[in-house]
Backbone as JSON, one array per atom type, in Angstrom:
{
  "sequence": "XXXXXXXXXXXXXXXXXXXXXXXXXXXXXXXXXXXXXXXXXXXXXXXXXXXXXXXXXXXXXXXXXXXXXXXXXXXXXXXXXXXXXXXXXXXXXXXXXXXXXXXXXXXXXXXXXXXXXXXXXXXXXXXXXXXXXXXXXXXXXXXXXXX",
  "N": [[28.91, -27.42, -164.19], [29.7, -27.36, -160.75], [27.59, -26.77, -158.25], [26.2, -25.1, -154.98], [26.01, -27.14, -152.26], [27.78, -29.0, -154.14], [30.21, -28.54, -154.18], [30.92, -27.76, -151.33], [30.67, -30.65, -150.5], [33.04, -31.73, -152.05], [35.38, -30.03, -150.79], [35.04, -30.91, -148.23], [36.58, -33.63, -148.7], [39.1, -33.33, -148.5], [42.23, -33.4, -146.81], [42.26, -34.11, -143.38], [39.49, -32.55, -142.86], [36.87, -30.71, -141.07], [34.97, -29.44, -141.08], [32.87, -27.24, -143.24], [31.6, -24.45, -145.1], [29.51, -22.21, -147.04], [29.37, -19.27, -146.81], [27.69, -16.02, -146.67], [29.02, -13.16, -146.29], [27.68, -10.57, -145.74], [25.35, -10.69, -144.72], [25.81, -13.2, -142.57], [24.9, -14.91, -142.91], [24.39, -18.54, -143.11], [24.91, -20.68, -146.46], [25.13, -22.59, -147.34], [26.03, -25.68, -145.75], [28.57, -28.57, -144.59], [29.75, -31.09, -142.83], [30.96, -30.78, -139.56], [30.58, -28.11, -136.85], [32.66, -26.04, -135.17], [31.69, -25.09, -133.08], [29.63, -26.04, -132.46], [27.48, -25.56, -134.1], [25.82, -24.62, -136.84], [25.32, -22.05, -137.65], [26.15, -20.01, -136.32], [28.74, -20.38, -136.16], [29.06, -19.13, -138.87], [28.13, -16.73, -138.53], [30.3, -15.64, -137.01], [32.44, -15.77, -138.2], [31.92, -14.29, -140.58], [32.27, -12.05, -139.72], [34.53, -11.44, -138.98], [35.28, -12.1, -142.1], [34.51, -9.68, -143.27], [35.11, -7.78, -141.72], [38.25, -7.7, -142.42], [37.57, -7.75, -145.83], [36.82, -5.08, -146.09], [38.18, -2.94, -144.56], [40.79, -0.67, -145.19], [43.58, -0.88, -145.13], [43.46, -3.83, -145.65], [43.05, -3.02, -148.98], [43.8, -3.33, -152.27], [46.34, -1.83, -154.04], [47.68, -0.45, -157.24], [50.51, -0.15, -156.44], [50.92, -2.42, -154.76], [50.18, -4.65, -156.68], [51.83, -4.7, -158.2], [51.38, -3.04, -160.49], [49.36, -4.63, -162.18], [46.19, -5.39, -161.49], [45.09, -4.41, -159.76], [44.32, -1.96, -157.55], [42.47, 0.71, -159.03], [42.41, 3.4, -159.44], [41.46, 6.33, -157.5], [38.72, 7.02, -155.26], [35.77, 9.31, -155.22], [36.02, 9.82, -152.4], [38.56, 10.04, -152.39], [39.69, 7.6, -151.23], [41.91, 4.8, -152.29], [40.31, 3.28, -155.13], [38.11, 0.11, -155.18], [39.48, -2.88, -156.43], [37.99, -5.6, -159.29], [35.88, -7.81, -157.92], [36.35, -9.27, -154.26], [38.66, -7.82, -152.12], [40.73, -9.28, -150.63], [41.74, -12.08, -151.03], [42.17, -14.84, -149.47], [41.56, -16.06, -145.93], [43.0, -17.02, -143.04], [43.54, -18.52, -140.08], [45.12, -19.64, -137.31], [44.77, -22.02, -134.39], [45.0, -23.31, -131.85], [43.97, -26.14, -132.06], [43.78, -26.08, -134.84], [42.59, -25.5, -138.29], [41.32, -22.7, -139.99], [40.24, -21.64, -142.94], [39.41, -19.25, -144.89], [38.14, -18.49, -147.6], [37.26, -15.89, -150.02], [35.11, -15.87, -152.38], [34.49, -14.83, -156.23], [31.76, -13.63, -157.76], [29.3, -12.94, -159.78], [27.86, -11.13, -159.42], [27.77, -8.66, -156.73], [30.13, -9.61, -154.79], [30.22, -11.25, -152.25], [30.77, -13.0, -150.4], [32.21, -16.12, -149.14], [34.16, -19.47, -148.89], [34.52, -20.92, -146.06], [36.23, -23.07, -144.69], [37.24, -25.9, -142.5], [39.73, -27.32, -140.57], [41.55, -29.98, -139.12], [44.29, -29.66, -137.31], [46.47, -31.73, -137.01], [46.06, -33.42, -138.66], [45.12, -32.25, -141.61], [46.43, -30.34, -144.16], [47.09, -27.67, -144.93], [48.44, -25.7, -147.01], [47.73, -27.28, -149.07], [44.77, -27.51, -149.38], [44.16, -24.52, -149.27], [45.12, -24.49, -151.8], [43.67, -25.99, -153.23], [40.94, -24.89, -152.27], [40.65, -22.87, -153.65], [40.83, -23.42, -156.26], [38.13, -24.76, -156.48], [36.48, -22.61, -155.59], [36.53, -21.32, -157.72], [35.26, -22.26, -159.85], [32.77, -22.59, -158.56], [29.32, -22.41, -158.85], [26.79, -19.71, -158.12], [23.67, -19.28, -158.35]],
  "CA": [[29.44, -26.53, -163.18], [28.78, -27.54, -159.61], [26.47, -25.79, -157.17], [27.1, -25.02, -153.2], [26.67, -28.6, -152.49], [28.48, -30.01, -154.68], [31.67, -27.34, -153.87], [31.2, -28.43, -150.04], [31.43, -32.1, -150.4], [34.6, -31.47, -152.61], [36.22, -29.59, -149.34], [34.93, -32.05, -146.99], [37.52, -35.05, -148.96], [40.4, -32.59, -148.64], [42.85, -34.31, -145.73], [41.78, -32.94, -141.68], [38.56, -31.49, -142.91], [35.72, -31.13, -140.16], [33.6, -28.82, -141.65], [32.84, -26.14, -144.79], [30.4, -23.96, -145.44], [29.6, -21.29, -148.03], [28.44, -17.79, -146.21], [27.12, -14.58, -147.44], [29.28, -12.13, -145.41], [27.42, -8.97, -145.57], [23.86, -11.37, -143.47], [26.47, -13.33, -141.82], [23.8, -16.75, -143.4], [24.69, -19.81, -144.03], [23.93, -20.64, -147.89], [25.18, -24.3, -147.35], [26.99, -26.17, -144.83], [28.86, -29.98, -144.65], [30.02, -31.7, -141.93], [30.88, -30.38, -138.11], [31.08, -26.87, -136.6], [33.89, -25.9, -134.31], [31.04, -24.68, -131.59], [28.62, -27.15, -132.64], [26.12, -24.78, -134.38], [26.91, -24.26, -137.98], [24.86, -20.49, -137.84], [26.69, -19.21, -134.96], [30.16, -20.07, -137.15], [28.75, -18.34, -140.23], [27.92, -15.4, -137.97], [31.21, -15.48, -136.61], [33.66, -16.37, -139.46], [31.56, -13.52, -141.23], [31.87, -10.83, -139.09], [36.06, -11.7, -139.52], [35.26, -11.92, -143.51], [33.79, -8.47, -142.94], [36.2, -6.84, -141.47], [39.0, -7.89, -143.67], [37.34, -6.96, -146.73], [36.3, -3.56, -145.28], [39.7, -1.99, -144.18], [41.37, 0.03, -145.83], [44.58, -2.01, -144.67], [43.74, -4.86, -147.08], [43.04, -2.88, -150.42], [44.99, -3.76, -152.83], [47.01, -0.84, -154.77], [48.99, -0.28, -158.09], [51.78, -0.78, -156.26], [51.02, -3.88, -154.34], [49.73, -5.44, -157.5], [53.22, -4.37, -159.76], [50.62, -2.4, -161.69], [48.26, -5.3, -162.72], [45.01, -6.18, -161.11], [45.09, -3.47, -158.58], [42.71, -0.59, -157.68], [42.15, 1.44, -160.53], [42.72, 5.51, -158.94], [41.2, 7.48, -156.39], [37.19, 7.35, -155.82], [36.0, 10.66, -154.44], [36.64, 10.33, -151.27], [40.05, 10.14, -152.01], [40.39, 6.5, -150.9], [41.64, 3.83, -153.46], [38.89, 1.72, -156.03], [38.71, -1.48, -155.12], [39.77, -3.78, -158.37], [37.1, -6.26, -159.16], [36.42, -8.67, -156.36], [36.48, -9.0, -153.15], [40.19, -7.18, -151.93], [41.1, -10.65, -149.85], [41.62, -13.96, -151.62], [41.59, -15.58, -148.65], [42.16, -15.98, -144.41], [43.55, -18.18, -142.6], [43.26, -18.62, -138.55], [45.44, -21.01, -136.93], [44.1, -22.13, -133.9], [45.51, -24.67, -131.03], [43.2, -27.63, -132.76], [43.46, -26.46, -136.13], [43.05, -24.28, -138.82], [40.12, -21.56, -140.31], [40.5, -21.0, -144.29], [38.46, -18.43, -145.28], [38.54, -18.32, -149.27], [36.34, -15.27, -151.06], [34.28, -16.0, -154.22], [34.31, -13.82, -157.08], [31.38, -13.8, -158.94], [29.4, -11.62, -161.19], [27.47, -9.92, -158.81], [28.66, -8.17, -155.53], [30.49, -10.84, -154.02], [30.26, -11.11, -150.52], [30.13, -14.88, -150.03], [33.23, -17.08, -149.34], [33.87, -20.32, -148.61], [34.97, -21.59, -144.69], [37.25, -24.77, -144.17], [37.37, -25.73, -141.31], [40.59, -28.36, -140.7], [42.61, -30.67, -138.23], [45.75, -29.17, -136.84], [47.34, -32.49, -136.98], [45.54, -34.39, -139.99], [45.0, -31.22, -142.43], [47.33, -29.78, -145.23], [47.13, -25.93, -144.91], [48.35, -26.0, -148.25], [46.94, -28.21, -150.45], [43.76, -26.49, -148.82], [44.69, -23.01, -149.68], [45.25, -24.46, -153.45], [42.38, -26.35, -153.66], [39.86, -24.07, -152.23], [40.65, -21.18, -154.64], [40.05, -24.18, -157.27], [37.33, -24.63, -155.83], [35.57, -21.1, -155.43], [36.58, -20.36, -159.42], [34.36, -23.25, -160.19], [31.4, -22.64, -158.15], [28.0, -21.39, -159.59], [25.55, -19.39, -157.97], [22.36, -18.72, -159.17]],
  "C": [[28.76, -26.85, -161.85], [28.67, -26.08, -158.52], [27.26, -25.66, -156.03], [27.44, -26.48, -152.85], [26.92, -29.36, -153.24], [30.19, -29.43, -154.25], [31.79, -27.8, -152.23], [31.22, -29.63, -149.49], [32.49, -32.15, -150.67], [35.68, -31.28, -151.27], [36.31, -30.23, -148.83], [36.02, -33.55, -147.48], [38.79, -34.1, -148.81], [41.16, -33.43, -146.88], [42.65, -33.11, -144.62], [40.69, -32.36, -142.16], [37.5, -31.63, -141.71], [34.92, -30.82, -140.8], [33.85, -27.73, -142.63], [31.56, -25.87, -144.4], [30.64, -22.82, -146.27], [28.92, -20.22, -147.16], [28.68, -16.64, -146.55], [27.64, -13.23, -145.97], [29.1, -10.92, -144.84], [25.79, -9.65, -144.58], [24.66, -11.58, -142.4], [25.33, -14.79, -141.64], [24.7, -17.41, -143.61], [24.43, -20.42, -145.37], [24.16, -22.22, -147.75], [26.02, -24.7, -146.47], [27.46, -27.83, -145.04], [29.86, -30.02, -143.43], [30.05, -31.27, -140.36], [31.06, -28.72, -138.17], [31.9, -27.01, -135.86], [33.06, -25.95, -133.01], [29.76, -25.28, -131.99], [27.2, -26.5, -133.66], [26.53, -24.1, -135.72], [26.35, -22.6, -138.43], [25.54, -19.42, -137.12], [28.2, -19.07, -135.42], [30.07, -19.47, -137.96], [28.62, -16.77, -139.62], [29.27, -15.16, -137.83], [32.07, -15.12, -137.61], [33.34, -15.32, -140.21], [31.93, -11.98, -140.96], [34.12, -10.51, -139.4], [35.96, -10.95, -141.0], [35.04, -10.23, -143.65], [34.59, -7.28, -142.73], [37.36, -6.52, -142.55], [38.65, -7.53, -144.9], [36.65, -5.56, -147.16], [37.33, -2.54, -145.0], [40.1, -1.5, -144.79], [42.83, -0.78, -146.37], [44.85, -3.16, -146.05], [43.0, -4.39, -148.43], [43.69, -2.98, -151.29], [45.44, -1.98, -154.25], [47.51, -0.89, -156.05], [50.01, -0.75, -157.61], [52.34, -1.73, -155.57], [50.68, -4.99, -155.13], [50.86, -5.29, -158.53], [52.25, -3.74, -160.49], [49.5, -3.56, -162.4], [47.17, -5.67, -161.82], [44.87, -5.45, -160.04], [44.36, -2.65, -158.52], [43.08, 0.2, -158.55], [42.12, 3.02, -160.73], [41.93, 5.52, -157.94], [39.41, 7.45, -156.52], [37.24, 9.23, -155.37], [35.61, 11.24, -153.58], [38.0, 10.11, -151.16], [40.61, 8.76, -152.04], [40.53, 5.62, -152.61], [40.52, 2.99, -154.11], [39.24, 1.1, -155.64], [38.0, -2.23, -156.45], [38.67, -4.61, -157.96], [37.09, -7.73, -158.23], [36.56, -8.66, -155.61], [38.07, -8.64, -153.22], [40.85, -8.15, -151.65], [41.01, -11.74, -150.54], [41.33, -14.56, -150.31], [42.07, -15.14, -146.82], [42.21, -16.84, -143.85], [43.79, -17.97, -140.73], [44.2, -19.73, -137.9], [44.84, -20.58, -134.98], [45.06, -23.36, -133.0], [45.73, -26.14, -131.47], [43.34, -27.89, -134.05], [43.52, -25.21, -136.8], [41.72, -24.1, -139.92], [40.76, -21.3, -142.07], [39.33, -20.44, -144.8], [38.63, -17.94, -146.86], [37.62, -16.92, -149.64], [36.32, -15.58, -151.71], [34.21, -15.04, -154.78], [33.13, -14.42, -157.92], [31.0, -12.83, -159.42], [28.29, -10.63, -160.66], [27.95, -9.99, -157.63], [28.93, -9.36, -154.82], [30.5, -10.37, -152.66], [29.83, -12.44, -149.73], [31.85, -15.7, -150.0], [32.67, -18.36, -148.49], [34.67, -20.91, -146.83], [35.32, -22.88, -144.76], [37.54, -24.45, -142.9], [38.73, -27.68, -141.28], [41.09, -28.47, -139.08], [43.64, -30.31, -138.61], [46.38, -30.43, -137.46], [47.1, -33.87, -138.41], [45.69, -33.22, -141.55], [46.41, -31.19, -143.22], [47.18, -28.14, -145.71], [47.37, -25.74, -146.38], [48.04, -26.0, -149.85], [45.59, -27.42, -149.99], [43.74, -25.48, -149.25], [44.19, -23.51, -151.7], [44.02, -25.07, -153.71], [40.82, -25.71, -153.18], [39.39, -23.04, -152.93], [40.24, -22.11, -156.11], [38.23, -24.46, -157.26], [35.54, -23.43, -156.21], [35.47, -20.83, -156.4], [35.65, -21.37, -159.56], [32.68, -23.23, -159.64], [30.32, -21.61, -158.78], [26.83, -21.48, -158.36], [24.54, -18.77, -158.63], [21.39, -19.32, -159.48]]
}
């Protein structure tokens, strides 16, 4: 089972990649990084890209329901404050940014304790595969071991 770097070389052969990194969205760290940043500073993207991740799996907006899941894999009733459980896992599979230059894939990791770590692709507008990206990052993320 591969590690961080071995999961962010993988990314980095995907077609248009600049850069990946794995970050812990509730610090807003870097746990591993490969190749370029967008703003040259691969802590200052992890901050960034995190504070996004953050949001998104924070909202209310993107929880997922009973009845946005057909009844399978969805929040599980009412805590008590009223608002929906959130089902196991971060709420967000993934996010996606397009961008002038390019394009932001923001995957979440599920693992087996509080996830709060996805993975950042960072791709060429005009080289990239949005994609194949998408599909192979979620391959990807099920495969990776921390610990």
């Amino acid at each position: 089972m591969p590690g961080i770097d071995e999961c962010l070389t993988e990314a980095m052969t995907l077609p248009g990649a600049r850069g990946a990194s794995l970050v812990d969205w509730t610090s807003g760290l870097a746990l591993g990084t490969a190749g370029e940043s967008p703003v040259g500073d691969h802590e200052t993207t992890a901050a960034e890209t995190a504070e996004l991740a953050r949001s998104a799996a924070e909202f209310d907006t993107f929880l997922a329901t009973d009845d946005d899941a057909g009844g399978t894999g969805g929040a599980g009733g009412s805590g008590d404050d009223g608002r929906p459980e959130k089902a196991g896992g971060p709420p967000v599979e993934d996010l996606i940014v397009t961008t002038r230059a390019g394009y932001h894939v923001l995957r979440f990791v599920e693992t087996s304790f509080d996830s709060s770590v996805f993975l950042h692709l960072w791709l060429d507008r005009e080289t990239g595969n949005l994609a194949l990206a998408r599909m192979r990052l979620r391959g990807i993320a099920e495969k990776l071991v921390l610990g």
